[in-house]
Amino acid sequence: MVPVGVLKECTFFKGFDDGELNKLSVLASEEKFLAGTHMYQNGDPAKSLYLIKKGKIVLYIDNYMGPNKPPMQVTVDMIIGGEAMGWSAVVEPYLYTLSALCIDDTQAIVIDAAGLRQLMNEDYALGFKIMQAIAKTIANRLTHTRIILVGERSGSVTTE
């Protein structure tokens, strides 16, 4: 269980009241991950939503370039303190769509996905607020991915 006061500090929960945060606090725990730890892999069951307090995580996907060639890791985003990740915990088919690797020692609030989905089904108003926060997380990820993609592509463009 994570105290409500700690959850209030998370940007993800901006606009949530104490009663809502109290319901969420029982689903949450605080965990530490050492640099070099894979928090999850692409295709793993999405068992948790992560709110990063401190640290840095690279989200990546393996790009397979053909038979007999090792996959190339493509960075999709970098997650730092204050950001959320693992939105697949509440979006079917509940499988992570990227891999997450800690590149710094990391502290996170970890929210149990099954309990969160059950709570969202029982309390529709709270479920709606959570999905709004998830939508913001996805939109931010898309923006960050675009920035990375444009940065990579702009270096490969030539003029005549």
Backbone as CSV, one residue per row, in Angstrom:
resi,resn,N_x,N_y,N_z,CA_x,CA_y,CA_z,C_x,C_y,C_z
1,MET,0.843,-1.183,0.000,0.000,0.000,0.000,0.888,1.245,0.000
2,VAL,0.525,2.206,-0.824,1.252,3.468,-0.910,0.360,4.556,-0.309
3,PRO,0.903,5.386,0.570,0.083,6.450,1.173,-0.503,7.395,0.123
4,VAL,-1.697,7.885,0.402,-2.387,8.800,-0.499,-1.515,10.019,-0.803
5,GLY,-0.793,10.506,0.192,0.069,11.669,-0.004,1.125,11.445,-1.065
6,VAL,1.630,10.227,-1.150,2.635,9.899,-2.172,1.981,9.883,-3.549
7,LEU,0.772,9.329,-3.643,0.061,9.298,-4.932,-0.282,10.713,-5.403
8,LYS,-0.585,11.611,-4.465,-0.907,12.992,-4.821,0.246,13.680,-5.542
9,GLU,1.468,13.239,-5.285,2.646,13.833,-5.908,2.804,13.413,-7.372
10,CYS,2.075,12.400,-7.797,2.197,11.879,-9.165,1.363,12.717,-10.131
11,THR,1.995,13.178,-11.193,1.307,13.936,-12.234,0.142,13.136,-12.801
12,PHE,0.312,11.841,-12.913,-0.723,10.961,-13.459,-2.051,11.144,-12.718
13,PHE,-1.983,11.396,-11.400,-3.188,11.486,-10.579,-3.649,12.930,-10.344
14,LYS,-3.194,13.859,-11.163,-3.642,15.245,-11.029,-5.154,15.295,-11.214
15,GLY,-5.852,15.938,-10.261,-7.308,16.058,-10.345,-8.068,14.946,-9.640
16,PHE,-7.364,13.948,-9.117,-8.018,12.873,-8.366,-8.203,13.341,-6.923
17,ASP,-9.353,13.017,-6.317,-9.578,13.416,-4.925,-9.067,12.338,-3.965
18,ASP,-9.073,12.661,-2.671,-8.527,11.743,-1.661,-9.263,10.407,-1.632
19,GLY,-10.572,10.427,-1.815,-11.332,9.174,-1.814,-10.916,8.268,-2.958
20,GLU,-10.713,8.850,-4.136,-10.276,8.070,-5.299,-8.861,7.534,-5.080
21,LEU,-7.993,8.389,-4.570,-6.612,7.961,-4.327,-6.540,6.897,-3.234
22,ASN,-7.444,6.972,-2.279,-7.476,5.951,-1.224,-7.805,4.583,-1.817
23,LYS,-8.734,4.529,-2.772,-9.076,3.269,-3.443,-7.879,2.728,-4.229
24,LEU,-7.109,3.626,-4.818,-5.948,3.229,-5.622,-4.749,2.849,-4.762
25,SER,-4.643,3.454,-3.601,-3.462,3.237,-2.755,-3.301,1.776,-2.344
26,VAL,-4.398,1.059,-2.178,-4.302,-0.346,-1.754,-3.804,-1.253,-2.882
27,LEU,-3.855,-0.748,-4.110,-3.381,-1.520,-5.268,-1.916,-1.228,-5.587
28,ALA,-1.344,-0.261,-4.882,-0.014,0.235,-5.224,1.050,-0.217,-4.227
29,SER,2.259,-0.357,-4.751,3.431,-0.626,-3.914,4.591,0.185,-4.476
30,GLU,5.603,0.381,-3.661,6.804,1.069,-4.133,7.884,0.023,-4.349
31,GLU,8.546,0.098,-5.502,9.594,-0.868,-5.830,10.813,-0.146,-6.378
32,LYS,11.962,-0.815,-6.224,13.217,-0.305,-6.761,13.730,-1.298,-7.794
33,PHE,14.321,-0.761,-8.856,14.893,-1.572,-9.927,16.312,-1.073,-10.179
34,LEU,17.259,-1.986,-10.230,18.639,-1.615,-10.484,18.859,-1.329,-11.967
35,ALA,19.822,-0.465,-12.248,20.204,-0.216,-13.632,20.543,-1.558,-14.277
36,GLY,20.096,-1.745,-15.501,20.323,-2.995,-16.220,19.168,-3.976,-16.100
37,THR,18.175,-3.667,-15.266,17.021,-4.542,-15.071,15.993,-4.338,-16.183
38,HIS,15.538,-5.446,-16.764,14.397,-5.389,-17.685,13.135,-5.451,-16.831
39,MET,12.344,-4.398,-16.876,11.108,-4.367,-16.100,10.050,-5.239,-16.758
40,TYR,10.041,-5.243,-18.086,9.175,-6.136,-18.852,9.658,-6.173,-20.287
41,GLN,9.164,-7.178,-21.018,9.528,-7.372,-22.422,8.281,-7.232,-23.300
42,ASN,8.494,-6.818,-24.530,7.422,-6.755,-25.516,6.708,-8.109,-25.566
43,GLY,5.385,-8.082,-25.428,4.592,-9.310,-25.491,4.307,-9.934,-24.143
44,ASP,4.980,-9.482,-23.075,4.699,-9.996,-21.730,3.296,-9.580,-21.295
45,PRO,2.644,-10.388,-20.458,1.373,-9.952,-19.874,1.588,-8.662,-19.090
46,ALA,0.711,-7.688,-19.287,0.832,-6.386,-18.624,0.231,-6.490,-17.227
47,LYS,1.085,-6.775,-16.260,0.648,-7.006,-14.884,0.652,-5.758,-14.022
48,SER,1.280,-4.669,-14.520,1.411,-3.467,-13.698,1.403,-2.200,-14.541
49,LEU,0.916,-1.139,-13.923,1.066,0.217,-14.412,2.159,0.845,-13.546
50,TYR,3.105,1.529,-14.164,4.257,2.083,-13.445,4.215,3.602,-13.460
51,LEU,4.408,4.192,-12.294,4.566,5.631,-12.149,5.990,5.841,-11.635
52,ILE,6.835,6.427,-12.457,8.252,6.520,-12.147,8.504,7.723,-11.237
53,LYS,9.121,7.441,-10.092,9.471,8.496,-9.148,10.867,9.039,-9.432
54,LYS,11.780,8.134,-9.755,13.173,8.513,-9.953,13.812,7.477,-10.863
55,GLY,14.717,7.929,-11.739,15.430,7.000,-12.597,15.199,7.304,-14.062
56,LYS,15.674,6.397,-14.899,15.521,6.548,-16.348,15.365,5.161,-16.952
57,ILE,14.358,5.037,-17.810,14.059,3.770,-18.473,14.003,4.013,-19.964
58,VAL,14.595,3.127,-20.736,14.477,3.203,-22.183,13.397,2.203,-22.607
59,LEU,12.456,2.686,-23.407,11.438,1.817,-24.000,11.879,1.548,-25.430
60,TYR,11.937,0.278,-25.780,12.445,-0.070,-27.105,11.679,-1.250,-27.673
61,ILE,11.889,-1.445,-28.970,11.338,-2.610,-29.658,12.467,-3.199,-30.498
62,ASP,12.473,-4.508,-30.619,13.455,-5.167,-31.482,12.936,-5.154,-32.909
63,ASN,13.786,-4.715,-33.831,13.452,-4.701,-35.246,14.248,-5.822,-35.918
64,TYR,13.557,-6.797,-36.432,14.210,-7.946,-37.059,14.487,-7.628,-38.524
65,MET,15.763,-7.678,-38.895,16.216,-7.249,-40.219,16.327,-8.402,-41.216
66,GLY,15.974,-9.594,-40.797,16.030,-10.714,-41.715,16.641,-11.930,-41.045
67,PRO,16.554,-13.072,-41.727,17.094,-14.302,-41.151,18.608,-14.195,-40.967
68,ASN,19.080,-14.837,-39.934,20.500,-14.910,-39.616,21.113,-13.567,-39.253
69,LYS,20.283,-12.591,-38.935,20.783,-11.299,-38.476,20.201,-11.036,-37.094
70,PRO,21.022,-10.513,-36.192,20.483,-10.213,-34.858,19.506,-9.040,-34.936
71,PRO,18.533,-8.993,-34.044,17.588,-7.874,-34.071,18.295,-6.570,-33.696
72,MET,17.776,-5.487,-34.223,18.291,-4.162,-33.904,17.322,-3.515,-32.910
73,GLN,17.850,-3.025,-31.798,17.001,-2.348,-30.831,16.709,-0.933,-31.313
74,VAL,15.421,-0.592,-31.364,14.999,0.739,-31.765,14.369,1.419,-30.550
75,THR,14.964,2.519,-30.123,14.430,3.266,-28.986,13.171,3.995,-29.415
76,VAL,12.115,3.807,-28.627,10.837,4.452,-28.890,10.653,5.657,-27.968
77,ASP,11.125,5.550,-26.725,10.984,6.656,-25.778,11.912,6.435,-24.599
78,MET,12.174,7.518,-23.883,12.917,7.486,-22.627,11.967,7.987,-21.546
79,ILE,11.837,7.230,-20.484,10.938,7.585,-19.392,11.788,8.035,-18.206
80,ILE,11.396,9.160,-17.600,12.117,9.686,-16.438,11.137,9.894,-15.292
81,GLY,11.665,10.315,-14.155,10.838,10.575,-12.992,9.674,11.501,-13.323
82,GLY,8.498,11.176,-12.809,7.303,11.962,-13.050,6.433,11.421,-14.170
83,GLU,6.965,10.458,-14.930,6.198,9.923,-16.056,5.620,8.544,-15.727
84,ALA,4.603,8.163,-16.500,3.951,6.857,-16.343,4.304,5.982,-17.531
85,MET,4.253,4.680,-17.315,4.459,3.713,-18.404,3.720,2.436,-18.062
86,GLY,3.497,1.626,-19.085,2.783,0.368,-18.877,1.286,0.506,-19.050
87,TRP,0.871,1.447,-19.918,-0.565,1.669,-20.135,-1.276,0.419,-20.646
88,SER,-0.540,-0.521,-21.166,-1.147,-1.776,-21.644,-1.833,-2.539,-20.516
89,ALA,-1.560,-2.149,-19.276,-2.188,-2.786,-18.122,-3.705,-2.604,-18.106
90,VAL,-4.190,-1.568,-18.798,-5.639,-1.332,-18.803,-6.234,-1.308,-20.210
91,VAL,-5.445,-1.678,-21.201,-5.929,-1.698,-22.590,-5.751,-3.109,-23.150
92,GLU,-6.866,-3.697,-23.609,-6.790,-5.050,-24.169,-5.831,-5.068,-25.347
93,PRO,-5.095,-6.115,-25.519,-5.177,-7.451,-24.921,-4.341,-7.614,-23.649
94,TYR,-3.981,-6.494,-22.989,-3.225,-6.508,-21.733,-1.852,-7.151,-21.896
95,LEU,-1.185,-6.789,-22.990,0.192,-7.225,-23.261,1.035,-5.985,-23.496
96,TYR,2.239,-5.960,-22.924,3.125,-4.822,-23.164,3.521,-4.794,-24.630
97,THR,3.545,-3.594,-25.204,3.844,-3.440,-26.625,5.295,-3.039,-26.878
98,LEU,6.039,-2.774,-25.814,7.451,-2.422,-25.895,8.196,-3.150,-24.784
99,SER,9.509,-3.092,-24.827,10.339,-3.602,-23.737,10.840,-2.414,-22.929
100,ALA,11.022,-2.608,-21.619,11.455,-1.532,-20.727,12.737,-1.949,-20.010
101,LEU,13.789,-1.167,-20.209,15.100,-1.433,-19.618,15.531,-0.239,-18.773
102,CYS,15.812,-0.474,-17.493,16.314,0.592,-16.624,17.753,0.902,-17.010
103,ILE,18.028,2.158,-17.287,19.413,2.533,-17.563,20.004,3.301,-16.382
104,ASP,19.183,3.628,-15.400,19.608,4.159,-14.101,18.865,3.365,-13.032
105,ASP,19.380,3.391,-11.811,18.605,2.844,-10.710,17.283,3.605,-10.678
106,THR,16.197,2.868,-10.468,14.862,3.440,-10.635,13.989,3.129,-9.427
107,GLN,13.189,4.123,-9.044,12.165,3.939,-8.021,10.816,4.186,-8.684
108,ALA,9.870,3.303,-8.413,8.573,3.408,-9.072,7.441,3.038,-8.127
109,ILE,6.305,3.618,-8.390,5.057,3.161,-7.791,4.479,2.178,-8.797
110,VAL,4.183,0.973,-8.325,3.714,-0.103,-9.187,2.267,-0.412,-8.794
111,ILE,1.368,-0.305,-9.762,-0.055,-0.530,-9.506,-0.480,-1.834,-10.162
112,ASP,-1.078,-2.702,-9.368,-1.533,-4.009,-9.828,-2.606,-3.862,-10.903
113,ALA,-2.337,-4.411,-12.086,-3.229,-4.242,-13.238,-4.583,-4.909,-13.038
114,ALA,-4.600,-6.143,-12.543,-5.878,-6.851,-12.385,-6.777,-6.119,-11.396
115,GLY,-6.209,-5.689,-10.289,-6.978,-4.930,-9.306,-7.453,-3.594,-9.860
116,LEU,-6.600,-2.943,-10.649,-6.965,-1.664,-11.248,-8.128,-1.834,-12.221
117,ARG,-8.063,-2.854,-13.054,-9.170,-3.088,-14.000,-10.470,-3.413,-13.260
118,GLN,-10.371,-4.178,-12.194,-11.573,-4.504,-11.406,-12.165,-3.233,-10.798
119,LEU,-11.301,-2.381,-10.240,-11.767,-1.124,-9.663,-12.426,-0.249,-10.720
120,MET,-11.840,-0.190,-11.907,-12.400,0.610,-13.001,-13.779,0.096,-13.422
121,ASN,-13.975,-1.226,-13.363,-15.276,-1.819,-13.705,-16.319,-1.578,-12.618
122,GLU,-15.874,-1.435,-11.384,-16.796,-1.212,-10.267,-17.159,0.255,-10.099
123,ASP,-16.232,1.147,-10.417,-16.425,2.586,-10.228,-16.183,3.273,-11.573
124,TYR,-17.268,3.434,-12.341,-17.136,3.952,-13.707,-16.562,5.366,-13.751
125,ALA,-16.939,6.208,-12.793,-16.424,7.581,-12.793,-14.904,7.569,-12.578
126,LEU,-14.435,6.767,-11.656,-13.001,6.650,-11.413,-12.324,6.003,-12.623
127,GLY,-12.963,5.006,-13.196,-12.423,4.354,-14.391,-12.252,5.343,-15.534
128,PHE,-13.219,6.250,-15.680,-13.130,7.263,-16.727,-11.935,8.186,-16.479
129,LYS,-11.728,8.599,-15.225,-10.593,9.472,-14.902,-9.265,8.758,-15.176
130,ILE,-9.223,7.476,-14.842,-8.000,6.705,-15.095,-7.753,6.616,-16.597
131,MET,-8.796,6.357,-17.369,-8.614,6.272,-18.826,-8.225,7.624,-19.426
132,GLN,-8.695,8.721,-18.855,-8.246,10.036,-19.315,-6.742,10.197,-19.075
133,ALA,-6.280,9.757,-17.900,-4.852,9.835,-17.592,-4.046,8.903,-18.498
134,ILE,-4.602,7.735,-18.804,-3.946,6.798,-19.729,-3.857,7.425,-21.124
135,ALA,-4.932,8.077,-21.570,-4.922,8.721,-22.883,-3.843,9.798,-22.951
136,LYS,-3.660,10.560,-21.887,-2.590,11.567,-21.848,-1.223,10.891,-21.944
137,THR,-1.067,9.771,-21.254,0.192,9.029,-21.299,0.486,8.551,-22.720
138,ILE,-0.527,8.003,-23.375,-0.350,7.518,-24.753,-0.041,8.691,-25.688
139,ALA,-0.731,9.803,-25.517,-0.482,10.975,-26.365,0.948,11.484,-26.172
140,ASN,1.410,11.520,-24.933,2.792,11.948,-24.672,3.782,10.995,-25.317
141,ARG,3.511,9.701,-25.228,4.403,8.706,-25.835,4.470,8.916,-27.342
142,LEU,3.330,9.166,-27.960,3.290,9.398,-29.399,4.093,10.647,-29.775
143,THR,3.946,11.703,-28.995,4.707,12.927,-29.247,6.200,12.672,-29.129
144,HIS,6.615,11.990,-28.063,8.036,11.684,-27.872,8.566,10.814,-29.011
145,THR,7.765,9.845,-29.441,8.178,8.956,-30.529,8.343,9.742,-31.827
146,ARG,7.428,10.660,-32.079,7.546,11.504,-33.270,8.835,12.312,-33.243
147,ILE,9.151,12.882,-32.102,10.369,13.685,-31.973,11.595,12.831,-32.257
148,ILE,11.635,11.626,-31.692,12.754,10.722,-31.928,12.830,10.354,-33.409
149,LEU,11.693,10.015,-34.006,11.653,9.612,-35.411,12.103,10.750,-36.330
150,VAL,11.607,11.943,-36.101,11.989,13.084,-36.928,13.472,13.374,-36.757
151,GLY,13.977,13.261,-35.544,15.392,13.488,-35.300,16.267,12.493,-36.051
152,GLU,15.865,11.238,-36.062,16.624,10.208,-36.765,16.519,10.393,-38.280
153,ARG,15.335,10.710,-38.760,15.124,10.826,-40.198,15.750,12.091,-40.772
154,SER,15.787,13.158,-39.998,16.315,14.407,-40.530,17.789,14.304,-40.853
155,GLY,18.503,13.434,-40.150,19.915,13.225,-40.439,20.166,12.431,-41.705
156,SER,19.144,11.722,-42.179,19.332,10.877,-43.356,18.819,11.528,-44.633
157,VAL,18.221,12.710,-44.534,17.669,13.392,-45.700,18.796,14.159,-46.405
158,THR,18.864,14.020,-47.702,19.859,14.766,-48.486,19.139,15.704,-49.425
159,THR,19.802,16.776,-49.762,19.236,17.721,-50.720,20.021,17.635,-52.008
160,GLU,19.375,18.010,-53.073,20.044,17.942,-54.377,20.522,19.308,-54.810
